[in-house]
Amino acid sequence: MAYRVVVIEDTPELLEDIVTVLKKSPDFEISSTYKTAGAAMGPAAMFHPNLFFINIDNEESLNALAAFVDTFPGAYILGTMSQWDPIKAQRALESGVTGCILKPFGAKEVLEYLQLYSIRGKHKPARNIAFFSPKGRAGRTTLAALLALLIAEKTGERVALIDADLQFGDLPIFFDAEPKRTLIDATQDIKLLTPMSFAPYFMEIKKGVSLLSSPDRPEYAELVSPENLVEVVMMTDNIFRYVLIDLPAGFNPLSLNVCRISDLIFVTTMLNSGFEIKHVKKTMEMFESQEDEKYKVKTVFTRVNPFTEEERQKIADKLGYPVDVMIPNEYRMISIANSGRLSRGLPKDTLLMKTINSMADKIIAGEEA
C-alpha cells in the first residue's frame, strides 16, 4: 500500500521537485501540498495522510512540528532541510517527529530513511548518557558496556556506544571487535554526513547495540576537536534511541562539552585506597560550579565491600553527596570483559548484574539511578 503523502514546502521549485520525484514511485501517493504548516494543519486531516514532509528550514514550520505530532499521532513526519543543521534536527526530535532528511531526495532514499528511523525506537529524543571518572581503572567502561547490552535487550530500541576515551579506549577489546571505522573518521567527516551516510561508521556488536570505536593509535586523539565530537553525538541521536558515551578520565574540553549535551552523567570510581572519595568530591564540586541545569550527575562506586546500606551511608558522609549507585566486586564479570566475551551472554544471576540490571530499568523508566 502506498504512503498517503502531504508535502509542506514554501519554495515552489523544491515543492515541484519533491512532488515530481514521489509521483514516479508506486510507494507514494500525493494527497495534498501546502506552502506553510499553518495552512496544512486543518485541511490535511481530510486526506488521512500517513507521511508528512515538512520544511523545517522555515521557522514557523519547525515550531509547528509538535502540533503535527499531536494531531497525526500515527503518521510518519520527516523534517526536510536543504543543509544538515544539528540544532534543527535536535529540535525536530524533541518535537517527536520520525526524523529528518536532506533535500533533494529520491523515492528510494525516503524508504531507506523510514526504515532507519523505524528501527531506531520510539519517536522521542535520544537519551545521551555520559560515563565519567576522575581517574582510570574505575569500572566506567565495563558499566557502559553492560548497560548498553541490557537497555537494548529490555527495550528493543537501538543503543549506541561511543568510545570517546581517545587514547586508551577498551570497548573494542570488550567485544572482541575490529571496527573498520573509528571516531577519528567520524569527526573528520561529520560536516559532510547525513544520518544515512553516518550509520555505517558504527559496527553492530550485538542485536540492537552498535559501537563507534576509539582510534587504534593514541596520538590520533589530537585530531578530534570537542566541537566535532559534539556534532558526532548529535548526529548519533538521530539514528539511536540511547547514546552511551565512554569519556576519558579527568576533566578536559572534550569531556566537558559532551557532558553539556548529556542528560545523565554517571561519575564512576572504584573504591581502593580511600583517596577515591576525595576525587569524586572534587568532581561533584566541579560539576556544581558549571551552574547548568542540564547536568544530571549521579555517583557510582564500584568494588564496594561490604555491600551494605551502612557502607553506603559511610561513603556518603565522607563524600558530602548521596551515593546513587553501589556496585559490588565481581571477578567473574571482570574476567568475561577482559576476554572479549561480553556480547556472548551475561551471567545475570550475580549480585553485580542484578545491580546493573536495576540501573538499566531506572534509566528506561526515566528514574535514572
Coordinates of N, CA, C and O in Angstrom, one line a residue, residues 129-131 139-155 157 159-161 171 175 208-209 242 244 264 266 268 300 325 327 342 346 352-364 368-369:
I129 N 23.9 9.6 27.6 CA 24.4 9.2 28.9 C 25.9 9.1 28.9 O 26.5 8.4 28.1
A130 N 26.5 10.0 29.6 CA 28.0 10.1 29.7 C 28.5 9.3 30.9 O 27.9 9.4 32.0
F131 N 29.6 8.7 30.7 CA 30.3 7.9 31.8 C 31.7 8.6 32.0 O 32.5 8.6 31.2
G139 N 36.1 1.1 36.5 CA 34.9 0.3 36.1 C 33.9 1.0 35.2 O 32.9 0.5 34.9
R140 N 34.3 2.2 34.7 CA 33.5 3.0 33.9 C 33.1 2.4 32.6 O 31.9 2.3 32.2
T141 N 34.1 1.8 31.9 CA 33.8 1.2 30.6 C 33.0 0.0 30.7 O 32.1 -0.3 29.9
T142 N 33.3 -0.8 31.7 CA 32.5 -2.1 31.9 C 31.1 -1.7 32.2 O 30.1 -2.4 31.6
L143 N 30.8 -0.7 33.0 CA 29.5 -0.3 33.3 C 28.7 0.2 32.0 O 27.6 -0.2 31.8
A144 N 29.4 1.0 31.2 CA 28.8 1.5 30.0 C 28.4 0.3 29.1 O 27.3 0.3 28.5
A145 N 29.3 -0.6 28.9 CA 29.1 -1.7 28.0 C 27.9 -2.6 28.5 O 27.0 -3.0 27.7
L146 N 27.9 -2.9 29.8 CA 26.8 -3.8 30.3 C 25.5 -3.1 30.2 O 24.4 -3.7 29.9
L147 N 25.4 -1.8 30.5 CA 24.2 -1.0 30.4 C 23.7 -1.0 29.0 O 22.5 -1.1 28.7
A148 N 24.6 -0.8 28.0 CA 24.1 -0.8 26.6 C 23.5 -2.1 26.2 O 22.4 -2.1 25.6
L149 N 24.1 -3.2 26.6 CA 23.5 -4.5 26.3 C 22.1 -4.7 27.0 O 21.2 -5.2 26.3
L150 N 22.0 -4.4 28.2 CA 20.8 -4.6 28.9 C 19.7 -3.7 28.4 O 18.5 -4.1 28.3
I151 N 20.0 -2.4 28.2 CA 18.9 -1.5 27.7 C 18.4 -1.9 26.3 O 17.2 -1.9 26.1
A152 N 19.3 -2.4 25.4 CA 18.9 -2.8 24.1 C 18.0 -4.1 24.3 O 16.9 -4.2 23.6
E153 N 18.4 -5.0 25.1 CA 17.6 -6.2 25.3 C 16.2 -5.9 25.9 O 15.2 -6.5 25.5
K154 N 16.2 -5.0 26.8 CA 14.9 -4.7 27.5 C 13.9 -3.9 26.7 O 12.7 -4.0 26.8
T155 N 14.5 -3.0 25.9 CA 13.6 -2.0 25.1 C 13.3 -2.4 23.7 O 12.3 -2.0 23.1
E157 N 15.0 -1.2 21.5 CA 15.4 0.0 20.7 C 16.9 0.0 20.5 O 17.7 -0.7 21.2
V159 N 20.7 1.1 20.5 CA 21.7 1.7 21.5 C 23.0 1.8 20.9 O 23.5 0.9 20.2
A160 N 23.6 3.0 21.0 CA 25.0 3.3 20.5 C 25.9 3.4 21.7 O 25.6 4.0 22.7
L161 N 27.1 2.8 21.5 CA 28.2 3.0 22.4 C 29.3 3.8 21.6 O 29.8 3.4 20.6
L171 N 36.7 -0.5 24.6 CA 35.4 -1.1 24.2 C 35.6 -2.1 23.1 O 34.9 -3.2 23.1
F175 N 34.4 -6.4 23.3 CA 33.5 -7.2 22.4 C 34.3 -8.0 21.3 O 33.7 -8.4 20.4
G208 N 20.9 -4.7 18.2 CA 20.4 -3.5 18.9 C 21.5 -2.7 19.5 O 21.2 -1.5 19.9
V209 N 22.7 -3.2 19.5 CA 23.8 -2.4 20.1 C 25.0 -2.2 19.0 O 25.4 -3.2 18.5
Y242 N 19.2 5.4 22.4 CA 20.1 5.6 23.6 C 21.5 5.8 23.1 O 22.0 4.9 22.3
L244 N 25.3 6.1 24.6 CA 26.2 5.9 25.8 C 27.6 6.3 25.4 O 28.2 5.7 24.5
L264 N 22.3 12.8 31.4 CA 22.6 12.0 32.5 C 24.1 11.7 32.5 O 24.7 11.4 31.5
F266 N 27.1 9.6 34.7 CA 27.5 8.7 35.8 C 29.0 9.0 36.1 O 29.8 8.7 35.3
T268 N 31.9 7.8 38.0 CA 32.2 6.4 38.4 C 33.6 6.3 39.0 O 34.6 6.9 38.4
V300 N 28.6 6.8 41.2 CA 28.6 5.3 41.2 C 29.9 4.9 41.8 O 31.0 5.3 41.3
V325 N 24.6 4.9 43.3 CA 24.7 3.5 42.9 C 25.9 2.9 43.6 O 27.0 3.5 43.6
I327 N 28.1 -0.7 43.4 CA 28.3 -2.0 42.7 C 29.3 -2.8 43.4 O 30.4 -2.4 43.7
L342 N 31.8 -10.2 26.2 CA 30.6 -9.5 26.8 C 29.3 -9.8 25.9 O 28.2 -9.9 26.5
L346 N 25.4 -12.9 29.3 CA 25.8 -12.4 30.6 C 25.3 -13.2 31.7 O 24.2 -13.7 31.7
L352 N 26.3 -8.4 41.1 CA 26.7 -7.3 40.3 C 25.7 -7.0 39.1 O 25.3 -5.9 38.8
M353 N 25.3 -8.1 38.4 CA 24.4 -8.0 37.3 C 23.0 -7.6 37.7 O 22.3 -6.8 37.0
K354 N 22.6 -8.0 38.9 CA 21.3 -7.6 39.4 C 21.3 -6.1 39.7 O 20.3 -5.4 39.4
T355 N 22.4 -5.6 40.2 CA 22.5 -4.2 40.5 C 22.5 -3.4 39.2 O 21.8 -2.4 39.1
I356 N 23.3 -3.8 38.2 CA 23.3 -3.0 36.9 C 22.0 -3.2 36.2 O 21.5 -2.3 35.5
N357 N 21.3 -4.3 36.3 CA 20.0 -4.5 35.7 C 19.0 -3.5 36.3 O 18.2 -3.0 35.6
S358 N 19.1 -3.3 37.6 CA 18.2 -2.3 38.2 C 18.5 -0.9 37.7 O 17.6 -0.1 37.5
M359 N 19.8 -0.6 37.5 CA 20.2 0.7 36.9 C 19.5 0.9 35.5 O 19.0 1.9 35.2
A360 N 19.6 -0.2 34.7 CA 19.0 -0.1 33.3 C 17.5 0.1 33.4 O 17.0 0.9 32.6
D361 N 16.8 -0.6 34.3 CA 15.4 -0.4 34.4 C 15.0 1.0 34.8 O 14.1 1.6 34.2
K362 N 15.8 1.6 35.7 CA 15.5 3.0 36.1 C 15.9 4.0 35.0 O 15.1 5.0 34.8
I363 N 16.9 3.8 34.2 CA 17.2 4.6 33.1 C 16.1 4.6 32.1 O 15.6 5.7 31.6
I364 N 15.6 3.4 31.8 CA 14.5 3.3 30.8 C 13.2 4.0 31.3 O 12.5 4.6 30.5
E368 N 16.4 7.3 36.5 CA 17.9 7.5 36.4 C 18.7 6.5 37.2 O 19.4 5.7 36.7
A369 N 18.7 6.5 38.5 CA 19.7 5.6 39.2 C 19.1 5.0 40.4 O 18.0 5.3 40.8

